[in-house]
Amino acid sequence: MSSIAYITDQDMIEYHRLHGNNRIVYWRPSGKKKFQFFQHGDYLFFLTKGTEKGIQREKGIIGYGRYEQDERCGIHEMWEKYGVQCGYADETRLQNAIMKMNKNHKLPQQIQCLKLNNIIFFQTPIYLSELDKTISKQIESYIYLDQELSWNILAQAQQAGIDYWTRYVEQHDHPIQHDQDIIIVQNLREQLTVQELSKYEKKKTIAFAKTMVIQKHGRYLAGATMDFACWKNNVSCFYLPCLLSLKTWKRNLLYIIAKAVIYQAACKEKDSAAVIKILFDESNKAAEVLCHYAAIDYEIKQ
C-alpha cells in the first residue's frame, strides 16, 4: 500500500472544506509521470500551506482522500469536465493557482488530474515530525508514507477529531476508524497475495466478488479484485470471497482461512474491533466446520 503526503494549495483545500466536497479533482502542475505503486484505494494526505510552524516552517496534514483514478488533460478541458471539483469558483482562479504552484510560474499544456473520494478534513493539522523524527521538515513536493506512519496519522486524527464544519455539511459513509482498519489489512494483503487460482477460477471468483460488493455497498481493497470491505453496524467488516462450487474449493479455502487468521490477529494487535469474514457462494458443511475450528466467521450468499 502506498500513501502519499502531497503539498497542497491552501485556497483549494479551504474551498473544498467550506463546500463540503466529498469528491474532488486534485491536480498536479508538474506531474509528468504517475506516482509509482499508487493505485485505486490508496490514500493521499493534504500537506497544506498555511499550516506552517516552527523555525523550519513545517507544513501540517489537514486531511486526506482516497485515490480513485487519474488522467492527463489540458487545463481548460479539466475545468470544462470537472468545474468546481477542481477547488475554485471559476477557471481564472484555477489558472492563477496553477501558475503560482508551477515552478516556472507558467501554465503547462497538460496537467495530471487525480480523482479522490471519501474526503475527510481534520480539526487540527498533524505534523509528520511529531510522528516520525527521521522525516525531513523540508518536503519539496510529496513524500511516500509507509503503512505504520499512515496508520499513526489517522490515529492522531481520530483523537483530534474531524473538522467541525466538515462534519456538519458532509455525510460520510464511514469514520476514520474504517480507514485505519483498511490500512492494517491492506498492508498484509499485499504481502500474502499468492496466485492460487487458475484463470477460470479467478474469473469466476472476481465475478462473484463484484456482485457481492454491489450488494453490500462495499469497496475493494487497493489493487484488489476480490477482497473488499464495508462499514457495517459501526464496525469494519472485511470479506474474503471463496467459491465452494469449484472442484478445488478445499485448496482455496485453506489458503483463505490462513489469510483470514493473519488479518484477524493484526487487527486485534491494533485493538481494532474489525470483523474478518469468508464469503461463500453456497452452503457446505465441511467448509463451515473448518471455519469453526479456525475461529473464523463466514457468511453464505443469500
Short mmCIF file of C-alpha atoms in Angstrom, two decimals:
data_model
loop_
_atom_site.label_atom_id
_atom_site.label_comp_id
_atom_site.label_asym_id
_atom_site.label_seq_id
_atom_site.Cartn_x
_atom_site.Cartn_y
_atom_site.Cartn_z
CA MET A 1 0.00 0.00 0.00
CA SER A 2 1.31 3.46 -0.92
CA SER A 3 0.04 6.50 0.92
CA ILE A 4 1.34 9.89 -0.20
CA ALA A 5 1.54 13.25 1.57
CA TYR A 6 1.45 15.99 -1.09
CA ILE A 7 1.97 19.74 -0.66
CA THR A 8 -1.40 21.32 -1.37
CA ASP A 9 -2.69 24.80 -2.19
CA GLN A 10 -4.41 26.24 0.89
CA ASP A 11 -7.13 28.06 -1.07
CA MET A 12 -8.11 24.87 -2.89
CA ILE A 13 -8.39 22.89 0.34
CA GLU A 14 -10.37 25.67 2.03
CA TYR A 15 -12.79 25.81 -0.92
CA HIS A 16 -13.43 22.06 -0.72
CA ARG A 17 -13.78 22.18 3.06
CA LEU A 18 -16.30 25.05 3.07
CA HIS A 19 -18.37 23.47 0.30
CA GLY A 20 -18.34 20.03 1.91
CA ASN A 21 -16.98 18.32 -1.22
CA ASN A 22 -16.67 14.58 -0.69
CA ARG A 23 -15.29 14.03 -4.20
CA ILE A 24 -12.60 16.27 -5.66
CA VAL A 25 -10.18 16.52 -8.58
CA TYR A 26 -6.68 17.00 -7.22
CA TRP A 27 -4.39 18.49 -9.86
CA ARG A 28 -0.60 18.19 -10.16
CA PRO A 29 1.07 21.03 -12.15
CA SER A 30 4.43 19.28 -12.53
CA GLY A 31 3.28 15.66 -12.64
CA LYS A 32 4.64 14.30 -15.91
CA LYS A 33 4.62 10.75 -14.60
CA LYS A 34 2.19 8.79 -12.50
CA PHE A 35 3.06 8.05 -8.88
CA GLN A 36 4.81 4.70 -8.58
CA PHE A 37 2.99 1.97 -6.65
CA PHE A 38 -0.05 4.23 -6.20
CA GLN A 39 -3.31 2.51 -7.06
CA HIS A 40 -7.06 2.64 -6.67
CA GLY A 41 -7.98 2.77 -2.98
CA ASP A 42 -4.69 4.24 -1.70
CA TYR A 43 -4.67 7.45 0.36
CA LEU A 44 -3.42 10.94 -0.46
CA PHE A 45 -2.84 13.21 2.54
CA PHE A 46 -3.06 17.00 2.16
CA LEU A 47 0.19 18.60 3.36
CA THR A 48 -1.24 22.09 3.31
CA LYS A 49 0.29 25.55 3.00
CA GLY A 50 -0.83 27.96 5.71
CA THR A 51 -0.27 25.41 8.47
CA GLU A 52 3.48 26.11 8.83
CA LYS A 53 5.02 26.13 12.29
CA GLY A 54 8.49 26.28 13.88
CA ILE A 55 11.73 27.76 12.59
CA GLN A 56 11.78 25.41 9.61
CA ARG A 57 8.17 26.27 8.75
CA GLU A 58 6.98 22.68 8.66
CA LYS A 59 3.66 22.09 6.91
CA GLY A 60 0.93 20.04 8.56
CA ILE A 61 -1.51 17.48 7.19
CA ILE A 62 -5.06 18.81 7.29
CA GLY A 63 -6.97 15.92 5.71
CA TYR A 64 -6.93 13.14 3.13
CA GLY A 65 -8.83 11.42 0.34
CA ARG A 66 -8.95 8.01 -1.32
CA TYR A 67 -7.46 7.73 -4.81
CA GLU A 68 -9.93 6.61 -7.48
CA GLN A 69 -8.20 7.19 -10.83
CA ASP A 70 -6.22 9.76 -12.79
CA GLU A 71 -5.89 11.25 -16.25
CA ARG A 72 -3.90 13.90 -18.12
CA CYS A 73 -5.64 16.73 -19.95
CA GLY A 74 -5.46 20.44 -20.76
CA ILE A 75 -6.41 22.95 -18.07
CA HIS A 76 -9.45 24.27 -19.95
CA GLU A 77 -10.53 20.69 -20.64
CA MET A 78 -10.16 19.87 -16.95
CA TRP A 79 -12.32 22.86 -16.00
CA GLU A 80 -14.98 22.05 -18.60
CA LYS A 81 -15.12 18.47 -17.38
CA TYR A 82 -14.94 18.93 -13.59
CA GLY A 83 -15.60 22.61 -12.83
CA VAL A 84 -15.63 23.48 -9.13
CA GLN A 85 -14.50 19.95 -8.21
CA CYS A 86 -11.04 21.38 -9.04
CA GLY A 87 -11.28 23.59 -5.94
CA TYR A 88 -12.01 27.05 -7.36
CA ALA A 89 -15.11 29.10 -8.15
CA ASP A 90 -14.02 29.94 -11.72
CA GLU A 91 -11.44 28.97 -14.32
CA THR A 92 -9.38 32.17 -13.94
CA ARG A 93 -8.73 31.49 -10.26
CA LEU A 94 -7.82 27.93 -11.10
CA GLN A 95 -5.29 29.08 -13.72
CA ASN A 96 -3.75 31.61 -11.31
CA ALA A 97 -3.36 28.90 -8.67
CA ILE A 98 -1.69 26.52 -11.13
CA MET A 99 0.76 29.22 -12.27
CA LYS A 100 1.54 30.02 -8.63
CA MET A 101 2.19 26.35 -7.82
CA ASN A 102 4.21 25.68 -11.00
CA LYS A 103 7.98 26.18 -10.69
CA ASN A 104 8.24 28.36 -13.80
CA HIS A 105 5.01 30.24 -12.97
CA LYS A 106 3.54 29.39 -16.38
CA LEU A 107 0.52 27.38 -17.41
CA PRO A 108 1.50 23.87 -18.54
CA GLN A 109 -0.06 22.45 -21.71
CA GLN A 110 -1.35 19.47 -19.75
CA ILE A 111 -1.92 18.69 -16.12
CA GLN A 112 -2.42 15.48 -14.16
CA CYS A 113 -5.82 15.10 -12.51
CA LEU A 114 -6.22 12.74 -9.57
CA LYS A 115 -9.80 11.88 -8.72
CA LEU A 116 -10.24 11.46 -4.96
CA ASN A 117 -13.28 10.43 -2.96
CA ASN A 118 -14.18 9.98 0.74
CA ILE A 119 -12.57 13.33 1.61
CA ILE A 120 -12.06 13.99 5.32
CA PHE A 121 -10.62 17.15 6.92
CA PHE A 122 -9.08 17.23 10.40
CA GLN A 123 -9.88 19.62 13.22
CA THR A 124 -6.18 20.48 13.66
CA PRO A 125 -3.08 19.95 11.48
CA ILE A 126 -0.93 16.86 12.08
CA TYR A 127 2.84 17.23 11.71
CA LEU A 128 4.92 14.33 10.40
CA SER A 129 7.95 15.23 12.53
CA GLU A 130 5.86 14.63 15.65
CA LEU A 131 5.14 11.08 14.48
CA ASP A 132 8.47 10.16 12.88
CA LYS A 133 11.62 12.09 13.80
CA THR A 134 13.52 10.73 10.77
CA ILE A 135 11.34 12.62 8.26
CA SER A 136 12.67 15.93 6.96
CA LYS A 137 10.55 19.00 7.59
CA GLN A 138 11.55 20.31 4.15
CA ILE A 139 9.40 18.40 1.65
CA GLU A 140 9.54 19.92 -1.84
CA SER A 141 6.55 18.25 -3.44
CA TYR A 142 5.43 14.96 -1.92
CA ILE A 143 6.60 12.04 0.18
CA TYR A 144 5.63 8.37 0.35
CA LEU A 145 4.36 7.18 3.72
CA ASP A 146 4.65 3.61 4.95
CA GLN A 147 1.78 1.66 6.46
CA GLU A 148 2.73 2.34 10.08
CA LEU A 149 3.07 6.10 9.59
CA SER A 150 -0.20 6.29 7.62
CA TRP A 151 -1.97 4.44 10.43
CA ASN A 152 -0.42 6.73 13.04
CA ILE A 153 -1.60 9.84 11.17
CA LEU A 154 -5.16 8.54 11.23
CA ALA A 155 -4.85 7.55 14.89
CA GLN A 156 -3.78 11.11 15.72
CA ALA A 157 -6.62 12.50 13.58
CA GLN A 158 -9.03 10.21 15.39
CA GLN A 159 -8.03 11.85 18.67
CA ALA A 160 -8.14 15.40 17.28
CA GLY A 161 -11.46 14.80 15.54
CA ILE A 162 -12.96 15.72 12.17
CA ASP A 163 -13.25 19.39 11.24
CA TYR A 164 -16.47 20.81 12.73
CA TRP A 165 -17.72 22.39 9.50
CA THR A 166 -16.90 19.27 7.50
CA ARG A 167 -18.81 17.16 9.97
CA TYR A 168 -21.81 19.49 9.67
CA VAL A 169 -22.08 19.70 5.86
CA GLU A 170 -20.82 16.24 4.81
CA GLN A 171 -22.39 12.83 5.13
CA HIS A 172 -19.56 10.31 5.48
CA ASP A 173 -20.43 6.68 4.94
CA HIS A 174 -17.66 5.65 7.35
CA PRO A 175 -15.38 7.22 10.00
CA ILE A 176 -11.58 7.47 10.15
CA GLN A 177 -11.51 4.20 12.12
CA HIS A 178 -12.59 2.30 9.00
CA ASP A 179 -9.64 3.69 7.02
CA GLN A 180 -7.29 2.70 9.85
CA ASP A 181 -8.61 -0.86 9.68
CA ILE A 182 -8.23 -0.90 5.89
CA ILE A 183 -4.58 0.18 6.16
CA ILE A 184 -3.87 -2.72 8.55
CA VAL A 185 -5.47 -5.37 6.32
CA GLN A 186 -4.35 -3.84 3.02
CA ASN A 187 -0.68 -3.94 4.00
CA LEU A 188 -0.94 -7.64 4.86
CA ARG A 189 -2.93 -8.45 1.72
CA GLU A 190 -0.06 -7.22 -0.44
CA GLN A 191 2.39 -9.44 1.44
CA LEU A 192 0.17 -12.53 1.33
CA THR A 193 -1.04 -12.39 -2.28
CA VAL A 194 -0.27 -15.75 -3.89
CA GLN A 195 -1.55 -16.89 -7.26
CA GLU A 196 -3.52 -19.89 -6.02
CA LEU A 197 -6.32 -19.73 -8.59
CA SER A 198 -6.37 -20.82 -12.22
CA LYS A 199 -7.57 -18.32 -14.84
CA TYR A 200 -11.01 -19.92 -14.83
CA GLU A 201 -11.24 -19.95 -11.01
CA LYS A 202 -10.05 -16.36 -10.82
CA LYS A 203 -12.60 -15.20 -13.41
CA LYS A 204 -15.44 -16.89 -11.54
CA THR A 205 -14.36 -15.54 -8.15
CA ILE A 206 -13.94 -11.98 -9.48
CA ALA A 207 -17.48 -12.11 -10.91
CA PHE A 208 -18.84 -13.39 -7.58
CA ALA A 209 -16.97 -10.68 -5.64
CA LYS A 210 -18.25 -7.93 -7.96
CA THR A 211 -21.85 -8.97 -7.31
CA MET A 212 -21.30 -9.03 -3.54
CA VAL A 213 -19.51 -5.66 -3.45
CA ILE A 214 -22.56 -4.07 -5.05
CA GLN A 215 -24.97 -5.95 -2.81
CA LYS A 216 -23.13 -5.00 0.39
CA HIS A 217 -22.17 -1.46 -0.69
CA GLY A 218 -18.53 -2.35 -0.13
CA ARG A 219 -15.23 -1.13 -1.56
CA TYR A 220 -12.35 -3.21 -2.84
CA LEU A 221 -9.05 -3.08 -1.01
CA ALA A 222 -6.43 -1.15 -3.00
CA GLY A 223 -5.47 -3.12 -6.10
CA ALA A 224 -7.83 -5.99 -5.24
CA THR A 225 -10.46 -7.59 -7.45
CA MET A 226 -11.84 -9.95 -4.79
CA ASP A 227 -11.23 -8.90 -1.16
CA PHE A 228 -13.41 -5.96 -0.10
CA ALA A 229 -14.53 -4.05 2.98
CA CYS A 230 -17.59 -2.24 4.24
CA TRP A 231 -18.63 -0.29 7.35
CA LYS A 232 -21.38 -2.30 9.00
CA ASN A 233 -23.01 -1.76 12.41
CA ASN A 234 -20.21 0.67 13.37
CA VAL A 235 -17.52 -1.96 12.69
CA SER A 236 -15.20 -2.59 9.75
CA CYS A 237 -16.11 -5.84 8.03
CA PHE A 238 -13.66 -7.47 5.59
CA TYR A 239 -14.93 -10.10 3.16
CA LEU A 240 -12.73 -12.77 1.53
CA PRO A 241 -14.72 -14.47 -1.28
CA CYS A 242 -14.41 -18.25 -1.71
CA LEU A 243 -16.35 -20.34 -4.26
CA LEU A 244 -17.34 -23.69 -2.81
CA SER A 245 -18.88 -24.60 -6.16
CA LEU A 246 -15.38 -25.07 -7.60
CA LYS A 247 -13.75 -28.52 -7.56
CA THR A 248 -10.64 -27.03 -5.93
CA TRP A 249 -12.55 -25.39 -3.08
CA LYS A 250 -10.61 -27.23 -0.34
CA ARG A 251 -7.24 -25.95 -1.54
CA ASN A 252 -8.58 -22.42 -1.98
CA LEU A 253 -10.34 -22.40 1.38
CA LEU A 254 -7.22 -23.45 3.32
CA TYR A 255 -5.32 -20.51 1.81
CA ILE A 256 -8.15 -18.08 2.58
CA ILE A 257 -8.52 -19.35 6.16
CA ALA A 258 -4.79 -18.77 6.73
CA LYS A 259 -5.13 -15.24 5.33
CA ALA A 260 -8.18 -14.54 7.49
CA VAL A 261 -6.40 -15.70 10.66
CA ILE A 262 -3.47 -13.35 9.94
CA TYR A 263 -5.79 -10.41 9.19
CA GLN A 264 -7.69 -11.09 12.41
CA ALA A 265 -4.53 -11.23 14.50
CA ALA A 266 -3.18 -7.97 13.02
CA CYS A 267 -6.44 -6.12 13.75
CA LYS A 268 -6.51 -7.47 17.29
CA GLU A 269 -2.93 -6.28 17.85
CA LYS A 270 -4.05 -2.75 16.96
CA ASP A 271 -7.08 -3.02 19.28
CA SER A 272 -9.41 -2.94 16.30
CA ALA A 273 -12.86 -4.48 16.51
CA ALA A 274 -12.80 -5.27 12.77
CA VAL A 275 -14.53 -8.47 11.66
CA ILE A 276 -12.96 -10.80 9.09
CA LYS A 277 -15.42 -12.99 7.18
CA ILE A 278 -15.07 -15.61 4.48
CA LEU A 279 -17.84 -15.21 1.95
CA PHE A 280 -19.19 -18.45 0.41
CA ASP A 281 -21.30 -18.80 -2.71
CA GLU A 282 -23.11 -21.86 -1.35
CA SER A 283 -23.56 -23.94 1.78
CA ASN A 284 -21.02 -26.68 2.56
CA LYS A 285 -20.93 -28.43 5.94
CA ALA A 286 -17.26 -29.44 5.70
CA ALA A 287 -16.18 -25.89 4.87
CA GLU A 288 -18.24 -24.48 7.72
CA VAL A 289 -16.63 -26.91 10.16
CA LEU A 290 -13.14 -25.84 9.03
CA CYS A 291 -14.02 -22.19 9.67
CA HIS A 292 -15.38 -23.13 13.08
CA TYR A 293 -12.12 -24.90 14.02
CA ALA A 294 -10.10 -21.85 12.88
CA ALA A 295 -12.44 -19.46 14.78
CA ILE A 296 -13.16 -17.53 11.58
CA ASP A 297 -16.56 -16.06 10.75
CA TYR A 298 -18.22 -16.89 7.46
CA GLU A 299 -21.27 -15.83 5.53
CA ILE A 300 -23.20 -17.65 2.80
CA LYS A 301 -24.63 -15.77 -0.15
CA GLN A 302 -28.37 -15.40 0.23
#
